[in-house]
Each structure stands twice: as C-alpha cells, then as structure tokens.
Short mmCIF file of C-alpha atoms and ligand atoms in Angstrom, two decimals:
data_model
loop_
_atom_site.label_atom_id
_atom_site.label_comp_id
_atom_site.label_asym_id
_atom_site.label_seq_id
_atom_site.Cartn_x
_atom_site.Cartn_y
_atom_site.Cartn_z
CA MET H 4 67.91 -12.50 -43.92
CA ALA H 5 70.82 -15.10 -45.12
CA ARG H 6 67.47 -15.49 -48.00
CA ALA H 7 66.76 -11.51 -48.05
CA GLU H 8 70.66 -11.01 -49.05
CA ARG H 9 70.98 -13.39 -51.75
CA VAL H 10 67.95 -12.02 -53.43
CA MET H 11 68.37 -8.37 -52.46
CA PRO H 12 71.46 -5.42 -52.11
CA GLY H 13 72.18 -6.33 -48.93
CA GLY H 14 69.48 -8.42 -47.16
CA VAL H 15 67.31 -4.49 -47.63
CA SER H 16 64.87 -1.71 -48.77
CA SER H 17 67.04 0.80 -47.20
CA PRO H 18 70.47 0.61 -46.02
CA VAL H 19 70.50 1.99 -41.71
CA ARG H 20 68.95 -1.64 -42.08
CA ALA H 21 70.99 -3.52 -42.32
CA PHE H 22 73.53 -2.49 -38.64
CA ARG H 23 76.11 -1.78 -40.92
CA ALA H 24 76.63 0.86 -37.91
CA VAL H 25 75.83 -1.56 -34.99
CA GLY H 26 77.41 -5.29 -36.33
CA GLY H 27 75.20 -7.94 -36.21
CA THR H 28 72.04 -9.53 -38.37
CA PRO H 29 69.31 -7.64 -38.02
CA LEU H 30 66.27 -9.07 -37.57
CA VAL H 31 63.31 -10.07 -39.79
CA MET H 32 60.04 -8.04 -38.36
CA ARG H 33 56.52 -10.28 -38.81
CA SER H 34 54.50 -7.78 -37.29
CA GLY H 35 53.08 -4.74 -34.87
CA GLU H 36 51.34 -4.19 -32.26
CA GLY H 37 51.01 -0.31 -30.77
CA ALA H 38 54.09 0.42 -29.37
CA GLU H 39 55.92 -3.29 -30.10
CA LEU H 40 56.47 -4.97 -32.67
CA GLU H 41 57.52 -8.51 -33.12
CA ASP H 42 59.92 -10.71 -34.70
CA ALA H 43 59.83 -14.09 -36.71
CA ASP H 44 60.92 -16.19 -34.08
CA GLY H 45 58.55 -14.53 -32.46
CA ARG H 46 59.93 -12.32 -30.01
CA ARG H 47 58.65 -9.15 -28.64
CA TYR H 48 60.35 -5.43 -28.63
CA VAL H 49 59.13 -1.99 -27.90
CA ASP H 50 59.29 0.35 -31.13
CA PHE H 51 61.70 3.19 -30.85
CA VAL H 52 61.50 3.64 -34.60
CA CYS H 53 58.22 3.41 -35.23
CA SER H 54 59.33 3.06 -39.23
CA TRP H 55 61.21 6.47 -38.64
CA GLY H 56 58.55 8.33 -38.11
CA PRO H 57 55.69 7.68 -39.83
CA LEU H 58 53.57 5.57 -36.81
CA ILE H 59 52.76 8.43 -34.91
CA LEU H 60 49.26 6.45 -33.32
CA GLY H 61 52.22 3.44 -33.04
CA HIS H 62 51.77 0.26 -35.20
CA ALA H 63 47.89 -1.44 -36.31
CA HIS H 64 46.26 1.58 -34.65
CA PRO H 65 43.19 0.21 -34.98
CA ALA H 66 41.71 2.69 -36.42
CA ILE H 67 43.94 2.88 -39.32
CA VAL H 68 43.60 0.23 -40.68
CA ARG H 69 39.26 0.36 -40.36
CA THR H 70 40.07 3.40 -42.57
CA ILE H 71 42.47 1.25 -45.33
CA ALA H 72 40.32 -1.74 -45.18
CA GLU H 73 36.24 0.15 -45.52
CA THR H 74 38.61 2.29 -48.65
CA ALA H 75 40.44 0.34 -51.22
CA ALA H 76 37.35 -1.87 -50.60
CA ARG H 77 35.85 1.21 -52.54
CA GLY H 78 39.18 0.87 -55.37
CA THR H 79 42.76 1.82 -54.69
CA SER H 80 43.35 4.36 -57.13
CA PHE H 81 41.92 6.19 -59.26
CA GLY H 82 44.47 7.43 -61.37
CA ALA H 83 41.88 11.31 -61.51
CA PRO H 84 40.90 13.76 -58.73
CA GLY H 85 39.61 12.52 -55.73
CA GLU H 86 37.91 13.25 -53.10
CA GLN H 87 40.61 12.10 -50.32
CA GLU H 88 43.26 14.28 -51.18
CA VAL H 89 41.55 16.83 -51.60
CA GLU H 90 40.31 16.39 -47.88
CA LEU H 91 44.33 16.09 -47.04
CA ALA H 92 45.41 19.39 -48.89
CA GLU H 93 42.84 21.77 -47.20
CA TYR H 94 43.58 19.58 -44.16
CA LEU H 95 47.19 20.37 -44.15
CA THR H 96 47.16 23.75 -45.96
CA SER H 97 44.67 25.48 -43.39
CA ARG H 98 46.69 23.68 -40.49
CA TYR H 99 51.09 24.44 -41.38
CA PRO H 100 51.64 28.02 -41.89
CA GLY H 101 51.79 29.63 -45.48
CA LEU H 102 51.26 26.69 -46.97
CA GLU H 103 48.17 27.18 -49.68
CA GLN H 104 47.99 25.06 -51.68
CA VAL H 105 50.04 21.30 -52.52
CA ARG H 106 51.45 18.59 -54.75
CA PHE H 107 51.06 14.75 -53.80
CA VAL H 108 54.37 12.47 -53.63
CA SER H 109 54.44 8.89 -53.18
CA SER H 110 57.52 9.63 -51.07
CA GLY H 111 59.60 12.79 -48.63
CA THR H 112 61.82 12.12 -51.18
CA GLU H 113 59.96 13.02 -54.46
CA ALA H 114 59.19 16.00 -51.83
CA THR H 115 61.76 17.94 -51.74
CA MET H 116 63.43 16.84 -55.56
CA SER H 117 60.63 18.13 -56.87
CA ALA H 118 60.65 21.41 -54.47
CA ILE H 119 64.14 21.81 -55.80
CA ARG H 120 62.79 21.77 -58.61
CA VAL H 121 59.86 24.50 -58.06
CA ALA H 122 62.36 26.86 -56.87
CA ARG H 123 64.13 26.97 -59.43
CA GLY H 124 60.95 26.86 -62.14
CA ALA H 125 60.04 30.57 -59.87
CA THR H 126 63.43 32.12 -59.46
CA GLY H 127 64.50 31.42 -62.71
CA ARG H 128 68.68 30.22 -60.76
CA ASP H 129 70.01 27.44 -60.63
CA ARG H 130 72.53 27.16 -57.61
CA ILE H 131 70.96 26.00 -53.75
CA VAL H 132 72.45 25.49 -50.59
CA LYS H 133 71.32 23.19 -47.90
CA PHE H 134 73.08 21.88 -44.96
CA SER H 135 75.54 20.07 -43.63
CA GLY H 136 74.51 16.75 -42.16
CA CYS H 137 70.30 17.56 -43.08
CA TYR H 138 69.21 14.87 -45.13
CA HIS H 139 67.10 15.24 -47.14
CA GLY H 140 66.14 12.14 -48.98
CA HIS H 141 67.84 10.30 -51.88
CA ALA H 142 67.83 12.70 -54.93
CA ASP H 143 71.53 13.20 -56.56
CA HIS H 144 71.63 17.68 -56.61
CA LEU H 145 70.93 16.08 -52.22
CA LEU H 146 73.12 13.94 -51.60
CA VAL H 147 76.07 16.59 -51.09
CA ALA H 148 76.98 15.80 -46.24
CA ALA H 149 73.47 13.75 -45.97
CA GLY H 150 72.74 12.31 -42.52
CA SER H 151 73.33 8.98 -39.92
CA GLY H 152 73.09 6.83 -43.85
CA LEU H 153 75.95 8.32 -45.40
CA ALA H 154 78.08 9.76 -42.09
CA THR H 155 77.76 6.19 -41.06
CA PHE H 156 79.56 5.04 -44.25
CA GLY H 157 81.22 7.47 -42.84
CA ARG H 158 81.12 8.58 -46.82
CA PRO H 159 80.18 12.43 -47.38
CA SER H 160 78.20 12.01 -51.02
CA SER H 161 77.58 9.05 -52.50
CA ALA H 162 78.91 6.81 -55.22
CA GLY H 163 76.77 6.96 -58.66
CA VAL H 164 76.37 10.92 -58.19
CA PRO H 165 78.69 12.61 -61.34
CA GLU H 166 80.44 15.45 -60.10
CA ALA H 167 78.07 17.87 -62.82
CA PHE H 168 75.75 17.12 -60.42
CA VAL H 169 76.07 18.68 -57.27
CA ARG H 170 77.39 22.22 -58.64
CA GLU H 171 75.10 24.20 -58.39
CA THR H 172 74.12 22.67 -54.18
CA ILE H 173 76.71 25.30 -52.20
CA VAL H 174 77.11 22.82 -48.05
CA LEU H 175 77.70 25.11 -45.39
CA PRO H 176 77.49 24.62 -41.16
CA LEU H 177 74.89 24.78 -39.33
CA ASP H 178 74.16 26.87 -37.02
CA ASP H 179 77.24 29.67 -38.62
CA GLU H 180 75.20 32.75 -38.80
CA GLN H 181 78.84 34.67 -40.68
CA ARG H 182 79.18 31.54 -43.09
CA LEU H 183 75.39 31.87 -43.94
CA THR H 184 75.04 35.88 -44.29
CA ASP H 185 78.48 35.80 -46.36
CA LEU H 186 77.58 32.89 -48.64
CA LEU H 187 74.32 34.89 -49.09
CA CYS H 188 76.31 38.04 -49.40
CA ARG H 189 78.42 36.69 -52.21
CA GLU H 190 75.73 34.19 -53.71
CA GLY H 191 72.13 36.25 -52.97
CA ASP H 192 71.42 36.80 -56.87
CA ARG H 193 72.22 32.54 -58.04
CA LEU H 194 70.28 31.27 -55.34
CA ALA H 195 67.19 29.22 -56.35
CA ALA H 196 66.17 28.14 -52.76
CA VAL H 197 68.07 27.27 -48.93
CA ILE H 198 66.23 23.82 -47.75
CA ILE H 199 66.77 22.89 -43.96
CA GLU H 200 65.80 20.87 -41.91
CA PRO H 201 64.47 23.40 -38.97
CA VAL H 202 64.53 19.81 -36.82
CA PRO H 203 67.80 18.55 -38.60
CA ALA H 204 67.32 14.56 -36.76
CA ASN H 205 69.71 12.50 -39.66
CA ASN H 206 72.63 13.40 -38.25
CA GLY H 207 71.86 12.95 -34.05
CA LEU H 208 68.83 15.58 -32.93
CA LEU H 209 71.16 19.04 -33.46
CA LEU H 210 69.24 22.30 -32.36
CA GLN H 211 69.17 24.60 -33.61
CA GLN H 212 69.04 28.63 -32.31
CA PRO H 213 65.88 30.13 -33.16
CA GLU H 214 68.27 33.59 -33.76
CA PHE H 215 69.52 31.37 -37.09
CA LEU H 216 66.74 30.06 -38.31
CA ILE H 217 65.10 33.48 -38.15
CA THR H 218 68.97 35.23 -40.20
CA LEU H 219 68.83 32.88 -42.62
CA ARG H 220 64.62 33.69 -42.88
CA ARG H 221 65.11 37.55 -43.51
CA GLU H 222 68.64 37.53 -45.32
CA THR H 223 66.90 34.77 -48.38
CA GLU H 224 63.73 37.24 -47.96
CA LYS H 225 65.89 40.19 -48.85
CA ARG H 226 67.69 38.29 -51.91
CA GLY H 227 64.18 37.54 -53.28
CA ILE H 228 65.47 33.31 -52.34
CA LEU H 229 63.09 30.35 -51.19
CA LEU H 230 63.74 29.30 -48.25
CA ILE H 231 62.30 25.41 -47.98
CA PHE H 232 61.80 23.69 -44.53
CA ASP H 233 61.71 20.29 -45.02
CA GLU H 234 59.65 19.15 -42.69
CA VAL H 235 58.87 15.86 -43.45
CA ILE H 236 60.43 14.42 -39.45
CA SER H 237 58.90 16.98 -37.81
CA GLY H 238 56.07 18.28 -39.66
CA PHE H 239 52.64 17.27 -37.72
CA ARG H 240 54.37 15.72 -35.37
CA LEU H 241 56.28 18.29 -32.79
CA VAL H 242 52.99 20.48 -33.21
CA ARG H 243 50.68 20.26 -35.58
CA GLY H 244 52.68 23.58 -37.83
CA GLY H 245 55.64 21.76 -37.14
CA ALA H 246 58.07 23.90 -36.63
CA ALA H 247 57.03 26.16 -38.51
CA GLU H 248 54.67 26.96 -36.23
CA LEU H 249 56.83 26.27 -33.75
CA TYR H 250 59.73 28.89 -34.52
CA GLY H 251 57.38 30.97 -36.09
CA ILE H 252 59.09 31.23 -39.21
CA THR H 253 57.13 30.48 -42.35
CA PRO H 254 59.26 29.29 -44.85
CA ASP H 255 58.03 29.38 -48.89
CA LEU H 256 57.79 25.17 -49.48
CA ALA H 257 57.97 23.16 -46.52
CA THR H 258 58.18 19.44 -47.81
CA PHE H 259 56.01 17.13 -45.89
CA GLY H 260 56.69 13.21 -46.01
CA LYS H 261 56.01 9.97 -42.07
CA VAL H 262 52.84 10.92 -40.70
CA ILE H 263 50.40 12.48 -43.17
CA GLY H 264 50.43 9.41 -44.58
CA GLY H 265 49.15 7.91 -41.49
CA GLY H 266 52.71 4.40 -41.76
CA LEU H 267 51.76 5.07 -45.93
CA PRO H 268 54.07 6.16 -48.83
CA VAL H 269 52.87 9.47 -48.69
CA GLY H 270 55.10 12.82 -49.43
CA ALA H 271 53.59 16.31 -50.04
CA PHE H 272 55.35 19.92 -51.15
CA GLY H 273 53.56 22.64 -49.96
CA GLY H 274 54.62 26.57 -50.14
CA ARG H 275 52.64 29.90 -51.39
CA ARG H 276 50.58 30.35 -54.41
CA ASP H 277 52.40 32.35 -56.44
CA VAL H 278 56.04 29.80 -55.72
CA MET H 279 53.16 26.86 -57.11
CA ARG H 280 51.31 28.02 -59.88
CA HIS H 281 54.73 27.07 -61.55
CA LEU H 282 54.46 23.22 -61.60
CA ALA H 283 53.46 21.81 -64.07
CA PRO H 284 49.45 21.89 -65.73
CA LEU H 285 50.25 25.72 -64.50
CA GLY H 286 53.00 26.53 -65.36
CA GLY H 287 56.21 24.98 -66.68
CA VAL H 288 57.98 22.98 -64.12
CA TYR H 289 57.34 19.30 -64.73
CA GLN H 290 56.13 17.08 -61.46
CA ALA H 291 53.71 13.26 -61.81
CA GLY H 292 53.29 10.62 -60.01
CA THR H 293 51.14 7.55 -60.88
CA LEU H 294 49.84 6.67 -57.29
CA SER H 295 50.43 10.81 -56.25
CA GLY H 296 47.45 11.08 -53.86
CA ASN H 297 46.08 7.54 -53.67
CA ALA H 298 42.43 7.19 -51.50
CA VAL H 299 43.77 4.61 -49.27
CA ALA H 300 46.77 6.88 -48.99
CA MET H 301 45.39 9.74 -48.36
CA ALA H 302 42.77 8.34 -45.57
CA ALA H 303 45.48 7.09 -43.65
CA GLY H 304 47.02 10.36 -43.43
CA LEU H 305 43.41 11.58 -42.89
CA ALA H 306 42.75 8.86 -40.04
CA THR H 307 45.83 9.67 -38.97
CA LEU H 308 46.38 13.23 -37.63
CA ARG H 309 42.03 12.92 -37.09
CA THR H 310 42.87 10.96 -34.19
CA LEU H 311 45.77 13.26 -33.60
CA GLU H 312 43.86 15.90 -33.39
CA ARG H 313 40.92 14.06 -31.62
CA GLU H 314 42.28 13.00 -28.93
CA ASN H 315 44.96 15.98 -28.00
CA GLY H 316 47.69 13.97 -29.40
CA TRP H 317 50.29 16.65 -30.24
CA GLN H 318 49.93 17.76 -25.91
CA ARG H 319 49.97 13.96 -25.27
CA LEU H 320 52.87 13.60 -27.41
CA ASN H 321 55.07 16.25 -25.77
CA ASP H 322 54.12 15.32 -22.60
CA LEU H 323 56.22 11.91 -23.20
CA GLY H 324 58.82 13.28 -24.28
CA ARG H 325 59.43 14.41 -21.09
CA GLN H 326 58.43 11.22 -19.63
CA LEU H 327 61.16 10.24 -21.63
CA GLU H 328 63.57 12.42 -20.49
CA ALA H 329 62.60 12.84 -17.61
CA LEU H 330 63.51 9.86 -16.65
CA LEU H 331 66.86 9.12 -18.70
CA ALA H 332 69.03 12.01 -17.90
CA PRO H 333 69.38 11.37 -14.84
CA VAL H 334 71.18 7.86 -15.73
CA LEU H 335 72.67 8.93 -18.03
CA ALA H 336 74.25 11.54 -16.09
CA ALA H 337 75.32 9.16 -14.34
CA ALA H 338 77.02 6.07 -16.68
CA PRO H 339 80.92 5.23 -17.03
CA CYS H 340 80.78 7.31 -20.44
CA PRO H 341 79.86 10.65 -22.07
CA ALA H 342 76.36 10.39 -22.18
CA GLN H 343 73.12 12.78 -22.22
CA ILE H 344 69.29 13.03 -23.94
CA VAL H 345 68.75 15.23 -26.11
CA ARG H 346 64.93 15.88 -27.24
CA ALA H 347 62.58 17.62 -29.80
CA GLY H 348 58.81 17.21 -28.22
CA SER H 349 58.44 13.18 -28.97
CA LEU H 350 61.18 12.72 -31.34
CA PHE H 351 64.52 11.87 -28.67
CA TRP H 352 68.05 11.20 -29.13
CA ILE H 353 70.47 9.52 -26.98
CA SER H 354 73.99 11.67 -27.46
CA LEU H 355 77.08 9.81 -26.55
CA GLN H 356 79.19 12.62 -26.65
CA ALA H 357 81.05 15.01 -23.99
CA GLY H 358 79.74 18.41 -23.90
CA PRO H 359 77.22 21.19 -24.79
CA ALA H 360 74.72 18.94 -26.78
CA PRO H 361 76.34 19.44 -31.27
CA ARG H 362 73.51 21.86 -33.14
CA SER H 363 76.41 21.34 -36.33
CA ALA H 364 77.83 17.71 -37.85
CA GLU H 365 81.30 19.48 -37.93
CA ALA H 366 80.59 18.45 -34.07
CA ILE H 367 79.86 15.55 -33.36
CA ASP H 368 82.11 13.51 -31.95
CA PRO H 369 82.08 10.15 -34.58
CA CYS H 370 82.96 8.18 -31.22
CA ALA H 371 79.67 7.96 -30.06
CA ALA H 372 79.24 5.57 -32.44
CA ASP H 373 81.93 2.81 -30.83
CA ARG H 374 79.73 3.65 -27.51
CA TYR H 375 75.99 2.85 -28.55
CA ARG H 376 76.98 -0.24 -30.02
CA PRO H 377 77.08 -1.84 -27.11
CA LEU H 378 74.68 -0.22 -25.83
CA PHE H 379 72.15 -0.81 -29.09
CA HIS H 380 72.90 -4.51 -28.83
CA ALA H 381 72.22 -4.93 -24.91
CA LEU H 382 68.71 -3.35 -26.02
CA LEU H 383 67.86 -5.55 -28.68
CA ASP H 384 68.98 -8.52 -25.63
CA ARG H 385 66.33 -6.79 -23.20
CA GLY H 386 63.87 -6.47 -26.53
CA ILE H 387 63.50 -3.21 -26.44
CA ALA H 388 64.63 -1.90 -30.63
CA LEU H 389 66.30 1.96 -30.97
CA ALA H 390 67.14 2.58 -34.76
CA PRO H 391 70.54 0.79 -35.61
CA SER H 392 72.73 3.41 -36.00
CA ALA H 393 74.45 6.01 -32.79
CA PHE H 394 73.58 9.84 -35.16
CA GLU H 395 69.12 8.60 -35.99
CA VAL H 396 66.77 9.80 -33.40
CA GLY H 397 64.22 8.22 -31.30
CA PHE H 398 60.01 8.39 -32.10
CA LEU H 399 58.22 8.18 -29.44
CA SER H 400 54.12 7.74 -30.81
CA LEU H 401 50.45 7.75 -28.26
CA ALA H 402 50.96 4.28 -28.11
CA HIS H 403 53.99 4.71 -26.00
CA THR H 404 53.14 4.15 -21.67
CA PRO H 405 54.61 5.54 -18.91
CA GLN H 406 56.42 1.60 -19.20
CA HIS H 407 57.64 2.15 -22.56
CA LEU H 408 59.81 4.23 -21.46
CA GLU H 409 60.43 3.04 -18.14
CA SER H 410 61.62 -0.22 -19.75
CA LEU H 411 63.75 1.39 -21.93
CA ARG H 412 64.84 3.75 -18.63
CA ASP H 413 65.87 0.50 -17.18
CA GLY H 414 67.15 -1.24 -19.78
CA ILE H 415 70.05 1.46 -20.44
CA ALA H 416 70.38 1.42 -16.62
CA SER H 417 71.83 -2.17 -16.50
CA ALA H 418 73.04 -2.09 -20.21
CA LEU H 419 75.64 1.46 -19.28
CA LEU H 420 76.40 -0.53 -15.70
CA ALA H 421 76.67 -4.23 -16.68
CA PRO H 422 80.57 -5.13 -16.11
CA GLN H 423 81.60 -5.53 -19.63
CA GLY H 424 80.08 -2.15 -19.78
CA VAL H 425 79.95 0.93 -22.87
CA ALA H 426 83.11 3.38 -21.87
N1 PMP Y 517 63.53 14.46 -46.03
C1 PMP Y 517 63.84 14.25 -44.37
C2 PMP Y 517 63.97 15.21 -43.84
C3 PMP Y 517 63.82 12.90 -43.81
O1 PMP Y 517 63.63 12.32 -43.02
C4 PMP Y 517 63.67 11.88 -45.18
C5 PMP Y 517 63.76 10.29 -45.25
N2 PMP Y 517 64.38 10.05 -43.28
C6 PMP Y 517 63.62 12.33 -46.40
C7 PMP Y 517 63.20 13.48 -46.81
C8 PMP Y 517 63.59 11.90 -46.89
O2 PMP Y 517 61.68 10.76 -46.82
P1 PMP Y 517 61.65 8.83 -47.64
O3 PMP Y 517 62.82 8.01 -46.77
O4 PMP Y 517 60.19 9.28 -47.63
O5 PMP Y 517 61.98 9.49 -49.63
#
C-alpha cells in the first residue's frame, strides 16, 4: 500500500477500497480462487465482496478462465461487429422483460449515463428524477445524494460537479408515494426519466414495498416519463430477469453491468425499440466506445450466464441466501448491539441499527458505521472479508459453501461477544 499510495491517489483505483470508512490499511490482494482471496502475504480470506458483484460464480471459475483464454487467442477486440456481442445481446433481450434492444458499454457508469441521454433525446425533455441513496455510477448529473461511497465520505455530492450540471436532477426519498406522486403531478411534462435501483443496494439494502414500484410504473407511464431500472447489481443476479421479473414490472429502459460481464469490464443499457432507435447511428443521440462489445468481455459474460442456466444457478444462489439468513439471524438477534440481516436472494446487508429494516436513506442510522468498524476488523482478522463500509451489501457466489457461510456466522458470533465488543 505504501508503494500504491505514492503513485495512485489513496493507493486505489476506486475510493471505497481505501478503507476510509473503517480505518486501517487495505490488504493488497494477489489472487482469488472460488470463494476465497489470497493477499500479498499469503493469508486467505473468505470473500463476501466478490469484486462488488460481478463474480457470481466465484473467482477464477474454470469455465470462465477457459473461455477467456480461448477467445483471447482468436483476438481480443475487432473494432467491428462481432459474433459474441450478438449472442450476448440475444441472450439478454430474450430473457429480460421488455428489453428489445441493447447497447454494450464498459461500465455501469457508462450504461446509466447513456440511458439518461437516450431518455432525454427520446422525450425531448431535460429533467430527471433519482432517489436519495441510489447510486447510478459517477456521471456528473447522477452524483447527487448517491449512496454509500459518498455517504461515508459525509458528502451529499462530489466536488468538481458544477451546480449547473445537477440543476436538472431532482432527488426524492425512496418509499414515499405521496412525494413521488406530488412531484410527478407538478413536474410531469418536464421529466424525461425517473431512474431507480429497484432493489436499492448502495446505501445498505433498502428493500422497497412492491406498491411503491407499482405506483412509480403507473404514474410515469401516464405522463410519458421513461422509467429506468438500474439493474447493474440486481440484473441477472436475483433471478434471471432481475428485479423486473421479480416484481413483474417492465421498465422502459434498463441498465446492466457486473454479472453480465463475468468479471470483465462490461455494462449495457437497453429497452424498447422505439426508444433505442434514438441512439446513433439510427438517431441523433450520440454514444460510442472503443472497446464496447469486445469479444473477450462478451464471451466471459455469456459463459457466466450459461453456467448459471446449466447449474440452476439462480435457485442455488437464493437457497444459499436463505441458509445464510437462517444462520445469521439468531446470532445477530442475540448481539448486545442492534443487528439484523436484510437480504434479497444472494445479496445481504448486516444492518447495525434498531427498529425495522430501513426503506430509505433518510431512515438509516449513521451511528451504524461506528458499530460496523470493529466488526469489520474482527472479521478480517479471522480471515473473513466483508465490504469495508457499513452501508455496502455482501454478495454470495456459487462458490460459497455451507462451510463458508458458517465461518461468517462463527466470526460474527465471536466478534459480537468478544469482551471489547461491538456494542
Ligand atoms: N449502478 C449501480 C446500481 C451500481 O451499483 C453501480 C456500481 N456499483 C453502478 C451503477 C456503476 O457501475 P460501475 O462501477 O461499473 O461504473
């Protein structure tokens, strides 16, 4: 890390990795295998971060490693249409509700940024709505009240974003139908889009009541406002068709990343054909990328999704999630500090606050961060890696075994009951 800090700000390529929210020095990782990571000193950790979501099959899954090697041997990127991107596009569009066309990009940030641009181009309106606590990547106009990486820095938004750039972004709280319908009544004909993480997983796990999402769909549709589901985390993870399938709600546009890239840099956005036709070269909304749709990333994504299909992956992941909840719930309930597990399929959040699970960023107790810090370090000392922030979720992969889940249970039990405690 000392070498890293000399040549990279904070020693990292993405800020949450720097441990600022939990203190201490980040570990430098050397390799990953299945559900485990090995650091530069040769210590092993059970990994519940999974590269923040993409590694749904675990690290270095043999089928993915083989696919990447075989594809790369025939050329990594052609700068021209390729077979793999067509196959992945066919896969995604045939399985995600209402997804007729997609465009590939190289990150979730690009996907949401471009989806918003298409929505503005298609509607001829400028204004957008997002919800506080939802993170949609780091495009300027979306860096407003945007989730844990920013929450733990105690900043509502980022320096370096001119006020004028966020003037067309309206922020609403989650879980508040009244505020939502009032705003849509008032501003409806000026709104291009409402963007939401249908399973908000960037400021804790703020599970929404289905009625809220149903109202959102109904009220946006009435007014010609495009509804964008940001499924960068939830897409092709919770169930095959993501939150859209889970809730039975079809958005106009959706954004993807993480799982669909099999551990390589991939994002995608897409939706109705009549909206996507506004994108260049068909329409006037410009969007492009040198390595977009490159063969290796597409092949890794396809191999990941096909492995999930073949191995009944979504069912097994949900079963693993249920097992984890059953293991952790009694231990957390017996803890001297308020603690509970909040879960959606293979996503989980250890919430260290009292009362019912929060459904909005405003309902989060910031003191939970103080309770999380010692728990995080106690687990890391025992060889268990959770996210270095109280408000990031944990991820399970198909490589996690019941023994890995038990090790988390045992680690939490001994950390919470240790004399120096977490209370
Ligand atoms: N949307 C959501 C819901 C995300 O969770 C993330 C990243 N965690 C992004 C967008 C941005 O993706 P990326 O980091 O690949 O730019």
